[in-house]
Amino acid sequence: MNDKDRAAAFLSQLRQIPALSELDESAARFLAGGSHLRCASRGQILYERGGPPTGLYCLLKGRVKLAALSADGSERVLDLVLPGRIFGQAATILNQPYPVFSQALCESEVLHVGRERLLEAIARWPEIALILLRSVAHDVVQLIHDVEACCLMSASQRLIDFLLNEASCSASGGGAVVTLPAAKALVASSLNLSAETFSRELHELARQDLVEVDRRTVRIPSLCRLRAHGEGASPEPAACVMG
């Protein structure tokens, strides 16, 4: 498939990514012309930690985790990527090895824009650099929030903070429904909690009628009550360790 054929085939997929949806038509076609569609099965590694940066990843369908392994082999989930997100941009821009590994959590489709094509596009259309800068800046802000939560919030507060953030887009009236983006163990790891602590805290919130849990669906009867409970909880001594 040549560049023209790829541009025709992948332009609509590229437009599914909010960050890239308003690109100039010529810029979008140029990026699409340097793209490849990758279908990943559950558990498939998209790139390894320490691997050379090959380009920008755009998640079209499925779920992907970004994670790191400690020396003893324990895993820490740093991000759960949902459709519409881009990832791998920092390593690609810096031309440095990927600092984490990425793995599909279910059947997923990813549009991969090659690094050389991306850099040439940035040179031609500087607005693409601004898009990537905003994306990286968003990731930095989220990382700062995660570090703050890890060091300054109790396990209960971290869970409540997560639920409130996830509920912000789906809230109706005084309550909301949250669908966990992945298995509880993975969500727990992304909050720097053990799976046991996550389940215990979630069941404690349910015991106090602050949430209702049905597998991966969490119903919040009152966002105000849940928020007030989180603000009234006493933080644990600061320690960035697994809860």
Coordinates of C-alpha atoms in Angstrom, one line a residue, residues 51-176:
G51 CA 12.6 -0.2 22.9
P52 CA 13.4 2.4 20.2
P53 CA 10.7 4.9 19.5
T54 CA 9.0 4.1 16.3
G55 CA 6.2 6.7 16.2
L56 CA 2.9 7.9 17.6
Y57 CA 0.2 5.5 18.7
C58 CA -3.5 6.4 18.4
L59 CA -6.0 4.1 20.1
L60 CA -9.1 3.5 18.0
K61 CA -10.7 0.6 19.8
G62 CA -10.0 -1.4 22.9
R63 CA -7.9 -0.6 25.9
V64 CA -4.1 -0.4 26.5
K65 CA -2.2 -0.2 29.7
L66 CA 1.1 1.6 30.1
A67 CA 3.1 -0.1 32.9
A68 CA 6.5 -0.6 34.4
L69 CA 8.1 -3.6 36.2
S70 CA 10.1 -3.4 39.3
A71 CA 13.3 -5.4 39.9
D72 CA 11.3 -8.2 41.6
G73 CA 8.9 -8.4 38.7
S74 CA 5.9 -6.7 40.3
E75 CA 3.9 -4.5 38.0
R76 CA 2.8 -0.9 38.4
V77 CA 0.2 0.4 36.0
L78 CA 0.9 4.0 35.2
D79 CA -1.9 4.7 32.8
L80 CA -5.0 3.1 31.3
V81 CA -5.4 4.3 27.7
L82 CA -9.0 4.4 26.3
P83 CA -10.1 5.0 22.7
G84 CA -9.4 8.5 21.4
R85 CA -6.1 8.8 23.2
I86 CA -2.6 9.1 21.8
F87 CA 0.5 7.7 23.5
G88 CA 4.2 7.1 22.9
Q89 CA 4.6 10.8 22.0
A90 CA 7.2 11.8 24.5
A91 CA 9.7 9.1 23.6
T92 CA 9.1 9.7 19.9
I93 CA 9.7 13.5 20.2
L94 CA 12.8 13.0 22.4
N95 CA 14.1 10.0 20.2
Q96 CA 14.7 8.1 23.5
P97 CA 13.7 4.6 24.4
Y98 CA 10.2 4.0 25.6
P99 CA 10.2 4.4 29.5
V100 CA 7.3 2.0 29.9
F101 CA 5.8 -0.9 28.1
S102 CA 2.4 -0.9 26.5
Q103 CA 0.1 -3.9 26.3
A104 CA -3.4 -4.5 24.9
L105 CA -6.0 -5.4 27.6
C106 CA -8.5 -6.7 25.0
E107 CA -8.9 -6.9 21.3
S108 CA -7.6 -3.4 20.2
E109 CA -7.0 -1.4 17.1
V110 CA -4.2 1.2 17.0
L111 CA -3.2 3.6 14.2
H112 CA 0.6 4.0 14.2
V113 CA 2.1 7.1 12.7
G114 CA 5.7 6.6 11.8
R115 CA 8.3 8.8 13.6
E116 CA 9.9 10.2 10.4
R117 CA 6.5 11.0 8.9
L118 CA 5.5 12.7 12.2
L119 CA 8.7 14.8 12.4
E120 CA 8.3 15.9 8.8
A121 CA 4.7 16.8 9.4
I122 CA 5.7 19.0 12.4
A123 CA 8.2 20.8 10.2
R124 CA 5.5 21.5 7.6
W125 CA 2.6 22.2 10.0
P126 CA 3.8 23.6 13.3
E127 CA 0.3 23.3 14.8
I128 CA 1.0 19.6 15.1
A129 CA 3.8 20.4 17.5
L130 CA 1.3 22.4 19.6
I131 CA -1.1 19.4 19.7
L132 CA 1.7 17.1 20.9
L133 CA 2.8 19.7 23.4
R134 CA -0.7 19.9 24.9
S135 CA -0.9 16.1 25.1
V136 CA 2.5 15.9 26.9
A137 CA 1.5 18.7 29.2
H138 CA -1.8 17.0 30.1
D139 CA 0.2 13.8 30.9
V140 CA 2.6 15.8 33.1
V141 CA -0.3 17.4 35.0
Q142 CA -1.9 14.0 35.5
L143 CA 1.4 12.5 36.7
I144 CA 1.7 15.3 39.3
H145 CA -1.8 14.6 40.5
D146 CA -1.0 10.9 40.7
V147 CA 2.1 11.6 42.8
E148 CA 0.2 13.9 45.0
A149 CA -2.5 11.3 45.6
C150 CA 0.0 8.6 46.3
C151 CA 1.9 10.7 48.9
L152 CA -0.8 12.8 50.4
M153 CA -4.1 10.9 50.2
S154 CA -5.2 7.8 52.1
A155 CA -6.3 4.7 50.2
S156 CA -10.0 5.7 50.7
Q157 CA -9.3 9.2 49.4
R158 CA -7.5 7.9 46.3
L159 CA -10.4 5.7 45.5
I160 CA -13.0 8.5 46.0
D161 CA -10.9 10.9 44.0
F162 CA -10.8 8.4 41.1
L163 CA -14.5 7.7 41.2
L164 CA -15.3 11.5 41.3
N165 CA -13.0 12.1 38.3
E166 CA -14.5 9.2 36.3
A167 CA -18.1 10.4 37.2
S168 CA -17.6 14.0 36.2
C169 CA -18.5 13.3 32.5
S170 CA -21.5 11.0 33.2
A171 CA -23.1 12.7 36.2
S172 CA -26.9 13.3 36.0
G173 CA -28.8 14.9 38.8
G174 CA -27.1 14.2 42.2
G175 CA -25.7 10.8 41.3
A176 CA -23.6 9.1 38.6

